[in-house]
């Protein structure tokens, strides 16, 4: 069901999520039964941080340009 980082399937998307949104999602998941959310919480815990030298606005501008070309 899950794919490793290097094995993105065709059409997969990359999203930016800030730490506040991540905390809110994790808090919600902690209210659910463990068996339902353990894998999802593990995936969220393994998310990589954006390099501090690359701002989120750069990534957004790049994806907007890519979408505009389609």
Coordinates of N, CA and C in Angstrom, one line a residue:
X1 N 0.8 -1.2 0.0 CA 0.0 0.0 0.0 C 0.9 1.3 0.0
X2 N 1.9 1.3 0.8 CA 2.8 2.4 0.8 C 4.0 2.2 -0.1
X3 N 4.5 3.3 -0.6 CA 5.7 3.2 -1.5 C 6.8 4.0 -0.9
X4 N 8.0 3.5 -1.1 CA 9.2 4.2 -0.5 C 9.4 5.5 -1.3
X5 N 10.2 6.4 -0.7 CA 10.4 7.7 -1.2 C 10.9 7.7 -2.7
X6 N 11.8 6.8 -3.1 CA 12.3 6.8 -4.4 C 11.4 6.1 -5.4
X7 N 10.3 5.5 -5.0 CA 9.5 4.7 -5.9 C 8.1 5.4 -6.1
X8 N 8.1 6.7 -6.4 CA 6.9 7.5 -6.6 C 6.2 7.0 -7.8
X9 N 4.9 6.7 -7.7 CA 4.2 6.2 -8.9 C 3.9 7.4 -9.8
X10 N 3.6 7.2 -11.0 CA 3.2 8.2 -12.0 C 2.0 9.0 -11.5
X11 N 2.1 10.3 -11.5 CA 1.0 11.1 -11.1 C 1.0 11.4 -9.6
X12 N 2.0 10.9 -8.8 CA 2.0 11.2 -7.4 C 2.3 12.7 -7.2
X13 N 1.9 13.3 -6.1 CA 2.1 14.7 -5.8 C 2.8 14.9 -4.6
X14 N 3.5 16.0 -4.4 CA 4.2 16.3 -3.2 C 3.5 17.5 -2.6
X15 N 3.3 17.5 -1.3 CA 2.6 18.5 -0.6 C 3.5 19.1 0.5
X16 N 3.3 20.4 0.8 CA 3.9 21.0 1.9 C 2.9 21.1 3.1
X17 N 3.4 20.8 4.2 CA 2.5 20.8 5.4 C 3.4 21.4 6.5
X18 N 2.8 22.4 7.2 CA 3.6 23.1 8.3 C 3.4 22.3 9.6
X19 N 4.3 22.6 10.5 CA 4.3 21.9 11.8 C 3.0 22.0 12.6
X20 N 2.3 23.1 12.5 CA 1.0 23.3 13.2 C 0.0 22.3 12.6
X21 N -0.1 22.3 11.2 CA -1.0 21.4 10.6 C -0.7 19.9 10.9
X22 N 0.6 19.6 11.0 CA 1.0 18.2 11.3 C 0.6 17.9 12.7
X23 N 0.8 18.8 13.7 CA 0.4 18.6 15.0 C -1.1 18.4 15.2
X24 N -1.9 19.2 14.4 CA -3.4 19.0 14.5 C -3.8 17.7 14.0
X25 N -3.2 17.2 12.9 CA -3.5 15.9 12.3 C -3.2 14.8 13.3
X26 N -2.0 14.9 13.9 CA -1.6 13.9 14.9 C -2.5 13.9 16.1
X27 N -2.9 15.1 16.6 CA -3.8 15.1 17.7 C -5.1 14.4 17.4
X28 N -5.6 14.7 16.2 CA -6.9 14.0 15.8 C -6.7 12.5 15.8
X29 N -5.6 12.1 15.1 CA -5.3 10.6 15.0 C -5.2 9.9 16.3
X30 N -4.7 10.7 17.3 CA -4.6 10.1 18.7 C -5.9 9.8 19.3
X31 N -7.0 10.4 18.8 CA -8.3 10.1 19.4 C -9.0 8.9 18.7
X32 N -8.3 8.4 17.7 CA -8.9 7.2 17.0 C -8.3 5.9 17.5
X33 N -8.9 4.8 17.3 CA -8.3 3.5 17.7 C -6.9 3.3 17.1
X34 N -6.0 2.7 17.9 CA -4.6 2.6 17.6 C -4.5 1.8 16.3
X35 N -5.2 0.7 16.1 CA -5.0 -0.2 15.0 C -5.4 0.5 13.7
X36 N -6.3 1.5 13.7 CA -6.7 2.2 12.5 C -5.7 3.2 12.1
X37 N -4.9 3.8 13.0 CA -4.0 4.9 12.6 C -2.5 4.7 12.8
X38 N -2.1 3.6 13.3 CA -0.7 3.4 13.6 C 0.2 3.6 12.4
X39 N -0.2 3.0 11.3 CA 0.6 3.1 10.0 C 0.7 4.6 9.5
X40 N -0.5 5.2 9.5 CA -0.5 6.6 9.1 C 0.3 7.5 10.0
X41 N 0.2 7.3 11.3 CA 1.0 8.2 12.2 C 2.5 7.9 12.0
X42 N 2.9 6.7 11.6 CA 4.3 6.4 11.4 C 4.7 7.1 10.1
X43 N 3.9 7.1 9.1 CA 4.3 7.8 7.8 C 4.4 9.3 8.1
X44 N 3.5 9.9 8.8 CA 3.6 11.3 9.1 C 4.8 11.6 10.0
X45 N 5.2 10.8 10.9 CA 6.3 11.0 11.7 C 7.6 10.9 10.9
X46 N 7.6 10.2 9.8 CA 8.8 10.1 9.0 C 8.9 11.2 7.9
X47 N 8.0 12.2 7.8 CA 8.1 13.2 6.8 C 9.4 14.0 7.0
X48 N 10.0 14.3 5.9 CA 11.2 15.1 5.9 C 11.0 16.6 6.0
X49 N 11.8 17.3 6.7 CA 11.7 18.7 6.8 C 12.3 19.3 5.5
X50 N 11.7 20.5 5.1 CA 12.2 21.2 4.0 C 13.5 21.9 4.3
X51 N 14.4 21.8 3.4 CA 15.7 22.4 3.6 C 15.6 23.9 4.0
X52 N 16.2 24.4 5.1 CA 16.0 25.8 5.4 C 16.5 26.7 4.4
X53 N 17.4 26.3 3.5 CA 17.9 27.1 2.4 C 16.9 27.3 1.3
X54 N 15.9 26.4 1.3 CA 14.8 26.5 0.2 C 13.5 26.8 0.9
X55 N 12.9 27.9 0.6 CA 11.7 28.3 1.3 C 10.5 27.7 0.6
X56 N 9.4 27.6 1.4 CA 8.2 27.0 0.9 C 7.6 27.7 -0.3
X57 N 7.8 29.1 -0.3 CA 7.4 29.9 -1.5 C 8.0 29.5 -2.8
X58 N 9.3 29.1 -2.7 CA 10.0 28.6 -3.9 C 9.4 27.4 -4.5
X59 N 9.0 26.4 -3.6 CA 8.4 25.2 -4.0 C 7.0 25.5 -4.6
X60 N 6.3 26.3 -4.0 CA 5.0 26.7 -4.5 C 5.1 27.3 -5.9
X61 N 6.0 28.3 -6.1 CA 6.2 28.9 -7.4 C 6.5 27.9 -8.4
X62 N 7.4 27.0 -8.1 CA 7.8 26.0 -9.1 C 6.7 25.1 -9.5
X63 N 5.8 24.7 -8.6 CA 4.7 23.8 -8.9 C 3.6 24.6 -9.7
X64 N 3.4 25.9 -9.4 CA 2.5 26.7 -10.1 C 2.9 26.8 -11.5
X65 N 4.2 27.0 -11.8 CA 4.7 27.1 -13.2 C 4.5 25.8 -13.9
X66 N 4.7 24.7 -13.3 CA 4.6 23.4 -13.9 C 3.1 23.1 -14.2
X67 N 2.2 23.5 -13.4 CA 0.8 23.3 -13.6 C 0.3 24.2 -14.7
X68 N 0.8 25.4 -14.8 CA 0.4 26.4 -15.9 C 0.7 25.9 -17.3
X69 N 1.8 25.1 -17.4 CA 2.2 24.6 -18.7 C 1.4 23.5 -19.2
X70 N 0.6 22.8 -18.4 CA -0.2 21.7 -18.8 C -1.4 22.2 -19.6

